[in-house]
GROMACS .gro file of N, CA and C in nm:
model
  447
    1MET      N    1   4.294   0.357  -0.844
    1MET     CA    2   4.152   0.334  -0.842
    1MET      C    3   4.103   0.331  -0.699
    2GLN      N    4   3.989   0.398  -0.670
    2GLN     CA    5   3.937   0.404  -0.534
    2GLN      C    6   3.841   0.287  -0.515
    3ASP      N    7   3.852   0.220  -0.397
    3ASP     CA    8   3.766   0.108  -0.363
    3ASP      C    9   3.641   0.168  -0.303
    4LYS      N   10   3.526   0.152  -0.368
    4LYS     CA   11   3.400   0.203  -0.317
    4LYS      C   12   3.314   0.090  -0.271
    5THR      N   13   3.263   0.101  -0.146
    5THR     CA   14   3.181  -0.005  -0.093
    5THR      C   15   3.039   0.008  -0.144
    6ARG      N   16   2.985  -0.099  -0.191
    6ARG     CA   17   2.847  -0.101  -0.242
    6ARG      C   18   2.756  -0.146  -0.130
    7PRO      N   19   2.630  -0.098  -0.132
    7PRO     CA   20   2.536  -0.144  -0.026
    7PRO      C   21   2.508  -0.294  -0.043
    8LEU      N   22   2.477  -0.359   0.068
    8LEU     CA   23   2.458  -0.506   0.063
    8LEU      C   24   2.306  -0.538   0.073
    9ALA      N   25   2.259  -0.620  -0.021
    9ALA     CA   26   2.121  -0.663  -0.025
    9ALA      C   27   2.117  -0.813   0.006
   10LEU      N   28   2.024  -0.853   0.089
   10LEU     CA   29   2.001  -0.995   0.120
   10LEU      C   30   1.883  -1.043   0.046
   11ILE      N   31   1.895  -1.154  -0.026
   11ILE     CA   32   1.787  -1.218  -0.096
   11ILE      C   33   1.758  -1.349  -0.029
   12VAL      N   34   1.629  -1.365   0.016
   12VAL     CA   35   1.591  -1.488   0.082
   12VAL      C   36   1.477  -1.549   0.000
   13GLU      N   37   1.510  -1.650  -0.076
   13GLU     CA   38   1.422  -1.709  -0.174
   13GLU      C   39   1.464  -1.856  -0.195
   14ASP      N   40   1.366  -1.945  -0.213
   14ASP     CA   41   1.401  -2.087  -0.233
   14ASP      C   42   1.395  -2.134  -0.377
   15GLU      N   43   1.354  -2.045  -0.467
   15GLU     CA   44   1.352  -2.079  -0.612
   15GLU      C   45   1.478  -2.023  -0.679
   16ALA      N   46   1.563  -2.119  -0.727
   16ALA     CA   47   1.694  -2.079  -0.786
   16ALA      C   48   1.683  -1.977  -0.896
   17LEU      N   49   1.588  -1.995  -0.988
   17LEU     CA   50   1.583  -1.899  -1.095
   17LEU      C   51   1.539  -1.760  -1.048
   18LEU      N   52   1.452  -1.753  -0.948
   18LEU     CA   53   1.420  -1.625  -0.893
   18LEU      C   54   1.535  -1.559  -0.822
   19ILE      N   55   1.612  -1.638  -0.751
   19ILE     CA   56   1.729  -1.585  -0.684
   19ILE      C   57   1.824  -1.522  -0.786
   20LEU      N   58   1.846  -1.594  -0.893
   20LEU     CA   59   1.938  -1.539  -0.998
   20LEU      C   60   1.880  -1.415  -1.064
   21ALA      N   61   1.754  -1.413  -1.091
   21ALA     CA   62   1.692  -1.293  -1.153
   21ALA      C   63   1.697  -1.171  -1.058
   22ILE      N   64   1.665  -1.198  -0.930
   22ILE     CA   65   1.666  -1.088  -0.836
   22ILE      C   66   1.813  -1.042  -0.808
   23GLU      N   67   1.905  -1.136  -0.802
   23GLU     CA   68   2.046  -1.098  -0.786
   23GLU      C   69   2.093  -1.013  -0.897
   24ASP      N   70   2.061  -1.055  -1.022
   24ASP     CA   71   2.101  -0.972  -1.143
   24ASP      C   72   2.044  -0.831  -1.135
   25LEU      N   73   1.918  -0.820  -1.097
   25LEU     CA   74   1.853  -0.688  -1.089
   25LEU      C   75   1.916  -0.599  -0.983
   26LEU      N   76   1.942  -0.658  -0.865
   26LEU     CA   77   1.999  -0.580  -0.758
   26LEU      C   78   2.144  -0.540  -0.786
   27THR      N   79   2.218  -0.628  -0.849
   27THR     CA   80   2.355  -0.598  -0.888
   27THR      C   81   2.356  -0.485  -0.983
   28ALA      N   82   2.265  -0.488  -1.084
   28ALA     CA   83   2.254  -0.383  -1.180
   28ALA      C   84   2.214  -0.242  -1.112
   29GLU      N   85   2.147  -0.254  -0.999
   29GLU     CA   86   2.109  -0.134  -0.925
   29GLU      C   87   2.219  -0.083  -0.833
   30GLY      N   88   2.334  -0.156  -0.829
   30GLY     CA   89   2.442  -0.106  -0.748
   30GLY      C   90   2.468  -0.177  -0.616
   31PHE      N   91   2.393  -0.288  -0.595
   31PHE     CA   92   2.410  -0.360  -0.468
   31PHE      C   93   2.504  -0.478  -0.481
   32ASP      N   94   2.576  -0.512  -0.377
   32ASP     CA   95   2.633  -0.643  -0.363
   32ASP      C   96   2.520  -0.729  -0.302
   33THR      N   97   2.526  -0.857  -0.330
   33THR     CA   98   2.416  -0.942  -0.281
   33THR      C   99   2.467  -1.063  -0.201
   34LEU      N  100   2.381  -1.105  -0.114
   34LEU     CA  101   2.399  -1.226  -0.032
   34LEU      C  102   2.273  -1.300  -0.045
   35CYS      N  103   2.279  -1.431  -0.077
   35CYS     CA  104   2.160  -1.510  -0.101
   35CYS      C  105   2.149  -1.624   0.002
   36ALA      N  106   2.024  -1.644   0.043
   36ALA     CA  107   1.995  -1.758   0.136
   36ALA      C  108   1.863  -1.823   0.088
   37THR      N  109   1.856  -1.955   0.110
   37THR     CA  110   1.734  -2.026   0.068
   37THR      C  111   1.656  -2.080   0.184
   38SER      N  112   1.703  -2.053   0.310
   38SER     CA  113   1.632  -2.102   0.428
   38SER      C  114   1.653  -2.012   0.544
   39GLU      N  115   1.571  -2.029   0.647
   39GLU     CA  116   1.585  -1.952   0.769
   39GLU      C  117   1.719  -1.981   0.837
   40GLY      N  118   1.764  -2.110   0.835
   40GLY     CA  119   1.890  -2.141   0.894
   40GLY      C  120   2.010  -2.074   0.824
   41GLN      N  121   2.006  -2.067   0.690
   41GLN     CA  122   2.111  -1.997   0.624
   41GLN      C  123   2.116  -1.850   0.656
   42VAL      N  124   1.999  -1.789   0.663
   42VAL     CA  125   1.992  -1.643   0.702
   42VAL      C  126   2.054  -1.622   0.839
   43LEU      N  127   2.016  -1.705   0.931
   43LEU     CA  128   2.068  -1.688   1.072
   43LEU      C  129   2.219  -1.717   1.080
   44ALA      N  130   2.269  -1.806   0.992
   44ALA     CA  131   2.414  -1.834   0.994
   44ALA      C  132   2.491  -1.726   0.922
   45LEU      N  133   2.435  -1.665   0.814
   45LEU     CA  134   2.507  -1.569   0.735
   45LEU      C  135   2.507  -1.429   0.791
   46THR      N  136   2.399  -1.383   0.839
   46THR     CA  137   2.382  -1.241   0.870
   46THR      C  138   2.466  -1.181   0.984
   47PRO      N  139   2.502  -1.255   1.086
   47PRO     CA  140   2.587  -1.192   1.190
   47PRO      C  141   2.722  -1.150   1.137
   48ALA      N  142   2.776  -1.216   1.035
   48ALA     CA  143   2.910  -1.181   0.986
   48ALA      C  144   2.905  -1.090   0.865
   49THR      N  145   2.788  -1.049   0.814
   49THR     CA  146   2.781  -0.974   0.686
   49THR      C  147   2.812  -0.827   0.705
   50GLY      N  148   2.794  -0.770   0.815
   50GLY     CA  149   2.795  -0.622   0.825
   50GLY      C  150   2.652  -0.577   0.795
   51PRO      N  151   2.641  -0.443   0.790
   51PRO     CA  152   2.506  -0.385   0.777
   51PRO      C  153   2.444  -0.414   0.639
   52LEU      N  154   2.316  -0.455   0.645
   52LEU     CA  155   2.238  -0.476   0.527
   52LEU      C  156   2.171  -0.346   0.485
   53ALA      N  157   2.163  -0.320   0.357
   53ALA     CA  158   2.093  -0.199   0.307
   53ALA      C  159   1.943  -0.230   0.274
   54VAL      N  160   1.916  -0.352   0.238
   54VAL     CA  161   1.781  -0.393   0.207
   54VAL      C  162   1.775  -0.549   0.204
   55ALA      N  163   1.657  -0.600   0.232
   55ALA     CA  164   1.635  -0.745   0.223
   55ALA      C  165   1.515  -0.769   0.134
   56VAL      N  166   1.520  -0.871   0.048
   56VAL     CA  167   1.404  -0.912  -0.029
   56VAL      C  168   1.381  -1.055   0.021
   57VAL      N  169   1.263  -1.073   0.082
   57VAL     CA  170   1.229  -1.197   0.153
   57VAL      C  171   1.100  -1.259   0.103
   58ASP      N  172   1.109  -1.383   0.064
   58ASP     CA  173   0.986  -1.461   0.028
   58ASP      C  174   0.929  -1.510   0.162
   59LEU      N  175   0.795  -1.507   0.174
   59LEU     CA  176   0.733  -1.554   0.297
   59LEU      C  177   0.738  -1.706   0.313
   60ARG      N  178   0.731  -1.774   0.202
   60ARG     CA  179   0.728  -1.922   0.210
   60ARG      C  180   0.855  -1.980   0.146
   61LEU      N  181   0.924  -2.057   0.230
   61LEU     CA  182   1.050  -2.115   0.191
   61LEU      C  183   1.038  -2.266   0.208
   62GLY      N  184   1.046  -2.346   0.102
   62GLY     CA  185   1.043  -2.487   0.112
   62GLY      C  186   0.918  -2.542   0.189
   63GLY      N  187   0.806  -2.475   0.167
   63GLY     CA  188   0.684  -2.516   0.240
   63GLY      C  189   0.669  -2.465   0.377
   64ASP      N  190   0.769  -2.393   0.431
   64ASP     CA  191   0.764  -2.337   0.565
   64ASP      C  192   0.736  -2.187   0.556
   65LEU      N  193   0.642  -2.142   0.635
   65LEU     CA  194   0.615  -1.996   0.642
   65LEU      C  195   0.716  -1.929   0.733
   66ALA      N  196   0.841  -1.921   0.688
   66ALA     CA  197   0.951  -1.874   0.767
   66ALA      C  198   0.978  -1.720   0.751
   67GLY      N  199   0.918  -1.658   0.645
   67GLY     CA  200   0.948  -1.523   0.614
   67GLY      C  201   0.927  -1.425   0.727
   68GLN      N  202   0.813  -1.438   0.799
   68GLN     CA  203   0.790  -1.349   0.912
   68GLN      C  204   0.898  -1.363   1.021
   69ARG      N  205   0.935  -1.485   1.053
   69ARG     CA  206   1.036  -1.509   1.153
   69ARG      C  207   1.174  -1.449   1.105
   70ILE      N  208   1.202  -1.468   0.977
   70ILE     CA  209   1.330  -1.410   0.925
   70ILE      C  210   1.332  -1.263   0.935
   71ILE      N  211   1.219  -1.197   0.899
   71ILE     CA  212   1.216  -1.051   0.908
   71ILE      C  213   1.229  -1.001   1.047
   72ARG      N  214   1.168  -1.070   1.141
   72ARG     CA  215   1.179  -1.033   1.287
   72ARG      C  216   1.328  -1.045   1.329
   73ALA      N  217   1.392  -1.158   1.291
   73ALA     CA  218   1.533  -1.175   1.329
   73ALA      C  219   1.624  -1.072   1.267
   74LEU      N  220   1.601  -1.039   1.138
   74LEU     CA  221   1.681  -0.938   1.073
   74LEU      C  222   1.663  -0.798   1.143
   75ARG      N  223   1.536  -0.773   1.184
   75ARG     CA  224   1.514  -0.641   1.243
   75ARG      C  225   1.558  -0.637   1.390
   76MET      N  226   1.590  -0.748   1.449
   76MET     CA  227   1.650  -0.744   1.581
   76MET      C  228   1.795  -0.693   1.566
   77GLN      N  229   1.856  -0.721   1.455
   77GLN     CA  230   1.994  -0.671   1.426
   77GLN      C  231   1.990  -0.529   1.371
   78THR      N  232   1.897  -0.499   1.283
   78THR     CA  233   1.881  -0.369   1.218
   78THR      C  234   1.735  -0.330   1.224
   79PRO      N  235   1.695  -0.255   1.326
   79PRO     CA  236   1.551  -0.229   1.350
   79PRO      C  237   1.476  -0.169   1.230
   80ASP      N  238   1.539  -0.078   1.157
   80ASP     CA  239   1.471  -0.012   1.050
   80ASP      C  240   1.516  -0.062   0.913
   81LEU      N  241   1.553  -0.187   0.905
   81LEU     CA  242   1.597  -0.249   0.780
   81LEU      C  243   1.481  -0.243   0.678
   82PRO      N  244   1.509  -0.185   0.557
   82PRO     CA  245   1.408  -0.189   0.449
   82PRO      C  246   1.390  -0.331   0.405
   83VAL      N  247   1.268  -0.376   0.392
   83VAL     CA  248   1.233  -0.514   0.349
   83VAL      C  249   1.130  -0.510   0.243
   84VAL      N  250   1.159  -0.587   0.134
   84VAL     CA  251   1.058  -0.609   0.032
   84VAL      C  252   1.013  -0.754   0.055
   85VAL      N  253   0.884  -0.773   0.081
   85VAL     CA  254   0.826  -0.903   0.105
   85VAL      C  255   0.770  -0.952  -0.027
   86VAL      N  256   0.820  -1.065  -0.076
   86VAL     CA  257   0.770  -1.125  -0.199
   86VAL      C  258   0.678  -1.239  -0.159
   87THR      N  259   0.558  -1.244  -0.208
   87THR     CA  260   0.465  -1.348  -0.168
   87THR      C  261   0.370  -1.385  -0.277
   88GLY      N  262   0.334  -1.512  -0.280
   88GLY     CA  263   0.233  -1.563  -0.370
   88GLY      C  264   0.096  -1.561  -0.301
   89PHE      N  265   0.095  -1.534  -0.170
   89PHE     CA  266  -0.035  -1.525  -0.102
   89PHE      C  267  -0.104  -1.394  -0.129
   90GLY      N  268  -0.231  -1.395  -0.143
   90GLY     CA  269  -0.308  -1.275  -0.163
   90GLY      C  270  -0.297  -1.181  -0.048
   91HIS      N  271  -0.323  -1.050  -0.072
   91HIS     CA  272  -0.314  -0.948   0.028
   91HIS      C  273  -0.393  -0.978   0.154
   92ASP      N  274  -0.512  -1.040   0.140
   92ASP     CA  275  -0.595  -1.066   0.253
   92ASP      C  276  -0.571  -1.201   0.320
   93ALA      N  277  -0.482  -1.286   0.267
   93ALA     CA  278  -0.457  -1.414   0.318
   93ALA      C  279  -0.387  -1.404   0.454
   94PRO      N  280  -0.432  -1.484   0.553
   94PRO     CA  281  -0.368  -1.475   0.686
   94PRO      C  282  -0.223  -1.510   0.683
   95GLN      N  283  -0.177  -1.591   0.587
   95GLN     CA  284  -0.037  -1.629   0.578
   95GLN      C  285   0.052  -1.503   0.535
   96ALA      N  286  -0.008  -1.410   0.473
   96ALA     CA  287   0.063  -1.293   0.425
   96ALA      C  288   0.057  -1.172   0.521
   97ASP      N  289   0.007  -1.190   0.640
   97ASP     CA  290  -0.014  -1.085   0.737
   97ASP      C  291   0.125  -1.029   0.779
   98LEU      N  292   0.145  -0.902   0.753
   98LEU     CA  293   0.277  -0.840   0.785
   98LEU      C  294   0.272  -0.751   0.909
   99ARG      N  295   0.155  -0.747   0.975
   99ARG     CA  296   0.143  -0.664   1.093
   99ARG      C  297   0.238  -0.714   1.199
  100GLY      N  298   0.299  -0.619   1.266
  100GLY     CA  299   0.391  -0.652   1.374
  100GLY      C  300   0.533  -0.675   1.330
  101LEU      N  301   0.560  -0.661   1.198
  101LEU     CA  302   0.695  -0.687   1.150
  101LEU      C  303   0.782  -0.559   1.140
  102GLY      N  304   0.725  -0.447   1.171
  102GLY     CA  305   0.797  -0.324   1.164
  102GLY      C  306   0.790  -0.257   1.030
  103TRP      N  307   0.869  -0.152   1.018
  103TRP     CA  308   0.865  -0.067   0.899
  103TRP      C  309   1.008  -0.025   0.876
  104PRO      N  310   1.050  -0.001   0.752
  104PRO     CA  311   0.975   0.006   0.624
  104PRO      C  312   0.962  -0.132   0.561
  105THR      N  313   0.842  -0.159   0.515
  105THR     CA  314   0.815  -0.284   0.448
  105THR      C  315   0.729  -0.261   0.327
  106VAL      N  316   0.759  -0.320   0.212
  106VAL     CA  317   0.675  -0.314   0.097
  106VAL      C  318   0.645  -0.457   0.054
  107ARG      N  319   0.516  -0.481   0.025
  107ARG     CA  320   0.472  -0.614  -0.023
  107ARG      C  321   0.472  -0.613  -0.174
  108LEU      N  322   0.527  -0.724  -0.228
  108LEU     CA  323   0.524  -0.738  -0.377
  108LEU      C  324   0.468  -0.876  -0.408
  109PRO      N  325   0.355  -0.883  -0.470
  109PRO     CA  326   0.294  -1.011  -0.503
  109PRO      C  327   0.370  -1.084  -0.611
  110LYS      N  328   0.377  -1.217  -0.595
  110LYS     CA  329   0.437  -1.305  -0.700
  110LYS      C  330   0.322  -1.345  -0.794
  111PRO      N  331   0.345  -1.354  -0.920
  111PRO     CA  332   0.463  -1.314  -0.989
  111PRO      C  333   0.465  -1.161  -1.013
  112ALA      N  334   0.579  -1.105  -1.015
  112ALA     CA  335   0.594  -0.961  -1.035
  112ALA      C  336   0.690  -0.933  -1.148
  113SER      N  337   0.678  -0.817  -1.208
  113SER     CA  338   0.770  -0.783  -1.315
  113SER      C  339   0.906  -0.740  -1.257
  114TYR      N  340   1.006  -0.737  -1.341
  114TYR     CA  341   1.134  -0.687  -1.299
  114TYR      C  342   1.127  -0.544  -1.255
  115ASP      N  343   1.050  -0.467  -1.333
  115ASP     CA  344   1.037  -0.322  -1.298
  115ASP      C  345   0.966  -0.302  -1.166
  116ALA      N  346   0.864  -0.390  -1.136
  116ALA     CA  347   0.795  -0.378  -1.007
  116ALA      C  348   0.891  -0.412  -0.891
  117LEU      N  349   0.978  -0.505  -0.907
  117LEU     CA  350   1.071  -0.541  -0.801
  117LEU      C  351   1.168  -0.426  -0.777
  118ILE      N  352   1.224  -0.371  -0.874
  118ILE     CA  353   1.318  -0.257  -0.864
  118ILE      C  354   1.246  -0.138  -0.803
  119ALA      N  355   1.124  -0.110  -0.850
  119ALA     CA  356   1.046   0.000  -0.790
  119ALA      C  357   1.019  -0.021  -0.642
  120ALA      N  358   0.990  -0.148  -0.604
  120ALA     CA  359   0.966  -0.180  -0.462
  120ALA      C  360   1.093  -0.160  -0.379
  121VAL      N  361   1.207  -0.205  -0.432
  121VAL     CA  362   1.332  -0.188  -0.360
  121VAL      C  363   1.361  -0.041  -0.343
  122ARG      N  364   1.347   0.035  -0.454
  122ARG     CA  365   1.377   0.179  -0.441
  122ARG      C  366   1.280   0.249  -0.344
  123ASP      N  367   1.152   0.208  -0.346
  123ASP     CA  368   1.050   0.269  -0.258
  123ASP      C  369   1.084   0.237  -0.112
  124VAL      N  370   1.115   0.112  -0.079
  124VAL     CA  371   1.137   0.081   0.063
  124VAL      C  372   1.267   0.145   0.115
  125VAL      N  373   1.369   0.154   0.032
  125VAL     CA  374   1.495   0.220   0.076
  125VAL      C  375   1.471   0.368   0.089
  126ASP      N  376   1.388   0.428   0.000
  126ASP     CA  377   1.354   0.569   0.015
  126ASP      C  378   1.273   0.599   0.142
  127GLN      N  379   1.180   0.504   0.174
  127GLN     CA  380   1.105   0.523   0.298
  127GLN      C  381   1.197   0.518   0.418
  128ALA      N  382   1.292   0.432   0.419
  128ALA     CA  383   1.387   0.426   0.532
  128ALA      C  384   1.475   0.551   0.538
  129ARG      N  385   1.515   0.604   0.421
  129ARG     CA  386   1.603   0.721   0.419
  129ARG      C  387   1.529   0.846   0.458
  130THR      N  388   1.405   0.864   0.412
  130THR     CA  389   1.330   0.988   0.433
  130THR      C  390   1.232   0.985   0.551
  131GLY      N  391   1.200   0.863   0.592
  131GLY     CA  392   1.101   0.855   0.705
  131GLY      C  393   0.960   0.861   0.651
  132ARG      N  394   0.943   0.861   0.518
  132ARG     CA  395   0.811   0.866   0.456
  132ARG      C  396   0.738   0.733   0.476
  133ARG      N  397   0.620   0.740   0.523
  133ARG     CA  398   0.538   0.617   0.542
  133ARG      C  399   0.428   0.615   0.433
  134PRO      N  400   0.395   0.492   0.390
  134PRO     CA  401   0.283   0.481   0.293
  134PRO      C  402   0.152   0.527   0.349
  135THR      N  403   0.065   0.577   0.260
  135THR     CA  404  -0.068   0.620   0.305
  135THR      C  405  -0.174   0.525   0.248
  136GLY      N  406  -0.290   0.520   0.312
  136GLY     CA  407  -0.397   0.434   0.262
  136GLY      C  408  -0.384   0.293   0.317
  137ASN      N  409  -0.485   0.213   0.296
  137ASN     CA  410  -0.490   0.076   0.342
  137ASN      C  411  -0.428  -0.023   0.247
  138ARG      N  412  -0.443   0.005   0.118
  138ARG     CA  413  -0.396  -0.093   0.018
  138ARG      C  414  -0.315  -0.018  -0.082
  139ARG      N  415  -0.185  -0.049  -0.087
  139ARG     CA  416  -0.097   0.024  -0.178
  139ARG      C  417  -0.097  -0.038  -0.317
  140THR      N  418  -0.052   0.040  -0.409
  140THR     CA  419  -0.048  -0.004  -0.548
  140THR      C  420   0.030  -0.137  -0.562
  141THR      N  421   0.140  -0.151  -0.484
  141THR     CA  422   0.226  -0.270  -0.495
  141THR      C  423   0.154  -0.391  -0.436
  142ASP      N  424   0.041  -0.373  -0.364
  142ASP     CA  425  -0.031  -0.480  -0.313
  142ASP      C  426  -0.129  -0.537  -0.412
  143GLN      N  427  -0.154  -0.467  -0.521
  143GLN     CA  428  -0.254  -0.512  -0.620
  143GLN      C  429  -0.195  -0.627  -0.699
  144PRO      N  430  -0.277  -0.720  -0.745
  144PRO     CA  431  -0.227  -0.829  -0.825
  144PRO      C  432  -0.162  -0.782  -0.952
  145SER      N  433  -0.054  -0.849  -0.994
  145SER     CA  434   0.017  -0.814  -1.116
  145SER      C  435  -0.001  -0.921  -1.219
  146SER      N  436  -0.018  -0.882  -1.342
  146SER     CA  437  -0.030  -0.981  -1.447
  146SER      C  438   0.100  -1.008  -1.523
  147THR      N  439   0.209  -0.939  -1.485
  147THR     CA  440   0.335  -0.955  -1.549
  147THR      C  441   0.421  -1.050  -1.467
  148ALA      N  442   0.477  -1.153  -1.531
  148ALA     CA  443   0.563  -1.250  -1.463
  148ALA      C  444   0.702  -1.208  -1.448
  149LEU      N  445   0.768  -1.246  -1.338
  149LEU     CA  446   0.909  -1.217  -1.309
  149LEU      C  447   0.993  -1.313  -1.382
   0.00000   0.00000   0.00000
């Protein structure tokens, strides 16, 4: 039997049930997963992980708006790392401002459906692979979703 390496996805979320749900979805999509619940865990884990294929990052962790700092730190290691930003903040909220964090990045509002999460992961990985950038000011994935994750 041939040992095939699976791409590695980082999940940064502080809600245990969401971590488990996201982990199950990404595993089913063919990823190995690494989970962190805080900025400190991300900084401790990532230097030894090898290359990440994608990161799913919540902007707010334990009351701290650490998501932007985490994305910047991850992109210092991997400049074009595909990132799905999961946030409960509205598109126009200053806390959810993603400017200056680099590309490729897809915003996914909380709560989101399982299908929306997988579509966002596929989209951001495809953007990184093909160099395709989103068009328009407000993407479909930025619109509020009525389906719970």
